[in-house]
Amino acid sequence: MIKLSENSISLIFRLIIIFVVIKAIMVGLLMTLPHTGVTKITVPDVTPPYTRFNIKNAFYTTNSKTKKEDVKPKQPLYKIDDMELTGIYMESKKSGFVVFYDKKDKEQHILSVGETYKGYKLDSLSKYEAIFIRNNQHYKLSFKDDSSIPVEPKKILTQTDEEEPVRLVPKNLVKKYSTDFKAIWKDISIKEIIKHGKIAGFKIQSVKKGSVFSQLGLQKGDIIVEVNDKPIKTYKAAFDIYKNINKYRDLKIKILRNGIEKEFNYEIY
């Protein structure tokens, strides 16, 4: 029989205690840990796919298309040659008006000194031309070569069976003066009468003896105030009568002569 020393017994006793402690730890772990095996966790590949990068996109802030503004075509410049001078009424270089034909709108117009038409301001007048200003540039508008319409030598007839006679005026004579504005001023001169800053009528300054206007009964000093019951207080009103005279069959002119109102009646045949 083997006799153990006290040191041996002490060592064995320590080993037993260590074994018991280890065994207790292992039992505790077996009680707490899951009984299944270890599962491998697969981590997905999160690397983004390759995309080509355009540097222009870094500075582009909106995808909306820029709306193009509607660009209106510029209107062609109106030229002085688009006017055809048909008449000048001149009291002085800076006073009067012109009558001209617009080749584009096919209409006759009247323009006084100081007024503007399509960018051209009528600045001054002479006997045969009108001076316009546009953008500090001067433009001259002159008459074309004379081409007066020949008129048959018909006289103005007068019916004397009434208190105020009716004068019969040949239609071709009316046509001559309606198309040849210069012919009017060869036979008659008029000037506007201003009252309170407005035109009150047109005074006859002179009438050529034996002319059509003298045959119409008009005299120097007469003031024309109405035509066909329409007051003549502007150049435009006077020109409207002149422009449409071919359409009239009857014409009535009211005048003041020495302060007395008189009325002349005409029939165009």
Coordinates of C-alpha atoms in Angstrom, one line a residue:
M1 CA 0.0 0.0 0.0
I2 CA 1.3 3.3 -1.2
K3 CA 1.5 5.9 1.5
L4 CA 0.8 9.4 0.2
S5 CA 2.4 12.4 1.7
E6 CA 0.5 15.5 2.7
N7 CA 1.9 17.5 -0.2
S8 CA 0.6 14.9 -2.7
I9 CA -2.8 14.9 -1.2
S10 CA -3.0 18.7 -1.3
L11 CA -2.0 18.7 -5.0
I12 CA -4.6 16.1 -5.9
F13 CA -7.3 18.0 -4.0
R14 CA -6.4 21.2 -6.0
L15 CA -6.6 19.4 -9.3
I16 CA -10.0 18.0 -8.4
I17 CA -11.3 21.5 -7.6
I18 CA -10.0 22.9 -10.8
F19 CA -11.7 20.1 -12.8
V20 CA -15.0 20.6 -11.0
V21 CA -14.9 24.4 -11.8
I22 CA -14.1 23.8 -15.5
K23 CA -16.8 21.2 -15.7
A24 CA -19.3 23.6 -14.1
I25 CA -18.3 26.3 -16.7
M26 CA -18.8 23.9 -19.6
V27 CA -22.2 22.8 -18.3
G28 CA -23.2 26.5 -18.0
L29 CA -22.1 27.3 -21.5
L30 CA -24.0 24.2 -22.9
M31 CA -27.1 25.5 -21.2
T32 CA -27.0 29.0 -22.6
L33 CA -25.6 28.6 -26.2
P34 CA -27.8 27.5 -29.1
H35 CA -27.6 23.8 -29.9
T36 CA -27.6 24.4 -33.7
G37 CA -24.4 24.6 -35.7
V38 CA -22.6 27.7 -36.9
T39 CA -24.3 29.3 -39.9
K40 CA -22.2 31.1 -42.5
I41 CA -23.5 34.6 -43.1
T42 CA -23.0 35.7 -46.7
V43 CA -22.4 39.4 -47.1
P44 CA -23.9 40.7 -50.4
D45 CA -21.7 42.5 -52.9
V46 CA -22.6 46.2 -52.5
T47 CA -20.2 47.5 -55.2
P48 CA -22.3 49.8 -57.4
P49 CA -22.3 49.1 -61.2
Y50 CA -20.0 51.2 -63.3
T51 CA -21.7 54.2 -64.8
R52 CA -20.0 56.6 -67.2
F53 CA -20.0 60.2 -65.7
N54 CA -20.5 63.3 -67.9
I55 CA -18.8 66.3 -66.4
K56 CA -21.5 68.6 -68.0
N57 CA -24.1 67.1 -65.7
A58 CA -22.4 68.5 -62.7
F59 CA -23.4 72.0 -63.8
Y60 CA -26.8 71.3 -65.2
T61 CA -29.4 72.2 -62.6
T62 CA -32.7 71.6 -64.5
N63 CA -34.0 69.2 -67.1
S64 CA -36.6 71.6 -68.4
K65 CA -36.0 72.9 -71.9
T66 CA -35.5 76.6 -72.2
K67 CA -38.5 78.1 -74.1
K68 CA -37.3 80.1 -77.1
E69 CA -38.8 83.6 -77.2
D70 CA -40.9 84.4 -80.2
V71 CA -38.8 86.7 -82.3
K72 CA -41.0 89.0 -84.4
P73 CA -39.7 89.9 -87.8
K74 CA -38.7 93.5 -88.1
Q75 CA -41.0 95.6 -90.1
P76 CA -39.4 97.0 -93.3
L77 CA -38.4 100.6 -93.1
Y78 CA -40.8 103.0 -94.6
K79 CA -39.0 104.9 -97.4
I80 CA -39.6 108.5 -98.5
D81 CA -40.0 107.1 -102.0
D82 CA -43.2 105.4 -100.8
M83 CA -44.8 108.9 -100.8
E84 CA -45.9 110.7 -103.9
L85 CA -46.3 114.5 -103.5
T86 CA -49.5 115.7 -105.1
G87 CA -50.0 119.1 -103.5
I88 CA -48.5 121.9 -101.4
Y89 CA -50.3 124.6 -99.6
M90 CA -47.7 127.1 -98.3
E91 CA -48.3 130.3 -96.4
S92 CA -44.6 130.5 -95.4
K93 CA -41.7 128.1 -95.2
K94 CA -42.8 126.9 -91.8
S95 CA -46.6 127.2 -92.3
G96 CA -48.8 125.1 -94.5
F97 CA -49.5 121.5 -95.4
V98 CA -48.8 118.9 -98.1
V99 CA -51.0 116.3 -99.8
F100 CA -49.4 113.1 -100.8
Y101 CA -50.3 109.6 -102.0
D102 CA -49.0 106.6 -100.0
K103 CA -48.1 103.9 -102.5
K104 CA -48.3 101.2 -99.9
D105 CA -51.8 101.8 -98.4
K106 CA -53.1 103.3 -101.7
E107 CA -54.5 106.4 -99.9
Q108 CA -54.1 110.2 -100.0
H109 CA -53.0 111.9 -96.8
I110 CA -52.7 115.5 -95.7
L111 CA -49.9 116.6 -93.3
S112 CA -49.2 120.0 -91.7
V113 CA -45.8 121.4 -91.0
G114 CA -44.7 120.0 -87.6
E115 CA -46.7 116.8 -87.9
T116 CA -45.2 113.3 -88.4
Y117 CA -46.1 110.4 -90.7
K118 CA -44.5 107.0 -90.2
G119 CA -41.4 108.5 -88.7
Y120 CA -41.0 111.4 -91.1
K121 CA -41.7 114.9 -89.7
L122 CA -42.7 117.6 -92.1
D123 CA -40.2 120.4 -91.3
S124 CA -40.6 123.0 -94.0
L125 CA -42.0 123.8 -97.4
S126 CA -41.0 125.4 -100.7
K127 CA -42.9 126.0 -103.9
Y128 CA -42.0 122.7 -105.4
E129 CA -40.9 120.4 -102.6
A130 CA -41.4 119.4 -98.9
I131 CA -38.6 118.8 -96.4
F132 CA -38.9 116.0 -93.9
I133 CA -36.7 115.0 -91.0
R134 CA -36.1 111.5 -89.7
N135 CA -33.4 110.6 -87.2
N136 CA -31.7 113.9 -87.7
Q137 CA -31.5 113.3 -91.5
H138 CA -33.2 115.6 -94.0
Y139 CA -35.3 114.2 -96.9
K140 CA -36.8 116.0 -99.9
L141 CA -40.1 115.1 -101.5
S142 CA -40.7 116.8 -104.8
F143 CA -43.4 116.8 -107.4
K144 CA -43.3 114.4 -110.3
D145 CA -43.4 115.7 -113.9
D146 CA -46.6 117.6 -114.5
S147 CA -49.2 115.4 -116.1
S148 CA -52.4 117.4 -115.7
I149 CA -55.6 115.8 -117.1
P150 CA -56.9 117.7 -120.1
V151 CA -60.3 119.3 -119.5
E152 CA -62.8 119.9 -122.2
P153 CA -63.7 123.7 -122.3
K154 CA -67.1 123.3 -120.7
K155 CA -68.4 126.3 -118.7
I156 CA -70.1 126.3 -115.4
L157 CA -73.8 126.8 -116.0
T158 CA -76.1 128.8 -113.7
Q159 CA -79.8 128.2 -113.2
T160 CA -81.3 131.7 -112.4
D161 CA -84.9 130.7 -111.6
E162 CA -84.2 130.5 -107.8
E163 CA -83.3 133.1 -105.3
E164 CA -80.0 131.4 -104.7
P165 CA -78.9 130.0 -108.1
V166 CA -77.8 126.4 -108.5
R167 CA -74.6 126.2 -110.5
L168 CA -74.0 123.1 -112.7
V169 CA -70.4 121.9 -112.6
P170 CA -69.0 119.4 -115.2
K171 CA -67.8 116.2 -113.7
N172 CA -64.6 116.1 -115.7
L173 CA -63.7 119.5 -114.2
V174 CA -64.2 118.1 -110.7
K175 CA -62.0 115.1 -111.7
K176 CA -59.2 117.4 -112.8
Y177 CA -59.0 119.3 -109.5
S178 CA -59.4 116.1 -107.5
T179 CA -56.3 114.6 -109.1
D180 CA -54.2 117.7 -109.6
F181 CA -53.9 119.4 -106.3
K182 CA -51.4 122.0 -107.7
A183 CA -54.0 123.3 -110.1
I184 CA -56.1 124.5 -107.2
W185 CA -53.4 126.8 -105.8
K186 CA -52.9 128.3 -109.2
D187 CA -56.4 129.6 -109.2
I188 CA -57.2 130.3 -105.5
S189 CA -55.3 131.0 -102.2
I190 CA -56.8 130.4 -98.8
K191 CA -55.7 130.8 -95.2
E192 CA -57.1 129.4 -92.0
I193 CA -58.9 131.7 -89.5
I194 CA -57.9 131.1 -85.9
K195 CA -60.2 131.9 -83.0
H196 CA -59.4 130.9 -79.4
G197 CA -56.6 128.7 -80.7
K198 CA -58.8 126.7 -83.1
I199 CA -59.6 126.9 -86.8
A200 CA -62.9 128.7 -87.3
G201 CA -62.9 128.5 -91.1
F202 CA -60.8 129.2 -94.2
K203 CA -60.5 132.7 -95.7
I204 CA -60.1 133.2 -99.4
Q205 CA -57.0 135.4 -99.9
S206 CA -57.3 135.7 -103.7
V207 CA -59.2 134.2 -106.7
K208 CA -57.9 134.2 -110.2
K209 CA -60.2 136.2 -112.5
G210 CA -62.0 134.0 -114.9
S211 CA -61.0 130.8 -113.1
V212 CA -63.3 128.0 -112.1
F213 CA -63.5 129.3 -108.6
S214 CA -64.6 132.7 -109.7
Q215 CA -67.3 131.0 -111.8
L216 CA -68.4 129.1 -108.6
G217 CA -69.2 132.5 -107.1
L218 CA -66.4 132.7 -104.6
Q219 CA -64.7 136.0 -103.9
K220 CA -61.7 137.4 -102.1
G221 CA -62.5 137.8 -98.4
D222 CA -65.1 135.1 -98.3
I223 CA -64.7 132.7 -95.3
I224 CA -65.7 129.1 -96.0
V225 CA -67.3 127.7 -92.8
E226 CA -69.2 124.6 -94.0
V227 CA -69.3 122.1 -96.8
N228 CA -72.4 119.9 -97.1
D229 CA -73.5 121.0 -93.6
K230 CA -70.1 119.8 -92.1
P231 CA -68.0 122.5 -90.3
I232 CA -64.6 122.9 -91.8
K233 CA -62.4 123.5 -88.7
T234 CA -59.4 121.3 -89.5
Y235 CA -57.2 120.6 -92.5
K236 CA -58.3 117.0 -92.3
A237 CA -62.0 118.0 -92.6
A238 CA -61.2 120.1 -95.7
F239 CA -59.1 117.3 -97.2
D240 CA -61.8 114.7 -96.6
I241 CA -64.1 116.8 -98.8
Y242 CA -61.4 117.2 -101.4
K243 CA -60.6 113.5 -101.4
N244 CA -64.2 112.4 -101.8
I245 CA -65.5 115.1 -104.1
N246 CA -65.8 112.6 -107.0
K247 CA -68.5 110.8 -105.0
Y248 CA -70.8 113.9 -104.7
R249 CA -73.6 114.7 -107.0
D250 CA -74.6 117.8 -105.1
L251 CA -72.4 120.2 -103.2
K252 CA -73.3 123.0 -100.8
I253 CA -70.9 125.6 -99.5
K254 CA -71.7 128.0 -96.7
I255 CA -69.6 131.1 -96.5
L256 CA -69.4 134.4 -94.5
R257 CA -69.2 137.5 -96.8
N258 CA -68.9 140.8 -95.0
G259 CA -70.3 139.2 -91.9
I260 CA -73.4 137.9 -93.8
E261 CA -74.0 134.2 -94.2
K262 CA -74.4 133.0 -97.7
E263 CA -75.0 129.5 -99.2
F264 CA -74.0 128.3 -102.6
N265 CA -75.5 125.1 -104.2
Y266 CA -73.8 123.1 -107.0
E267 CA -74.9 120.1 -109.0
I268 CA -72.3 117.9 -110.6
Y269 CA -73.2 116.6 -114.0

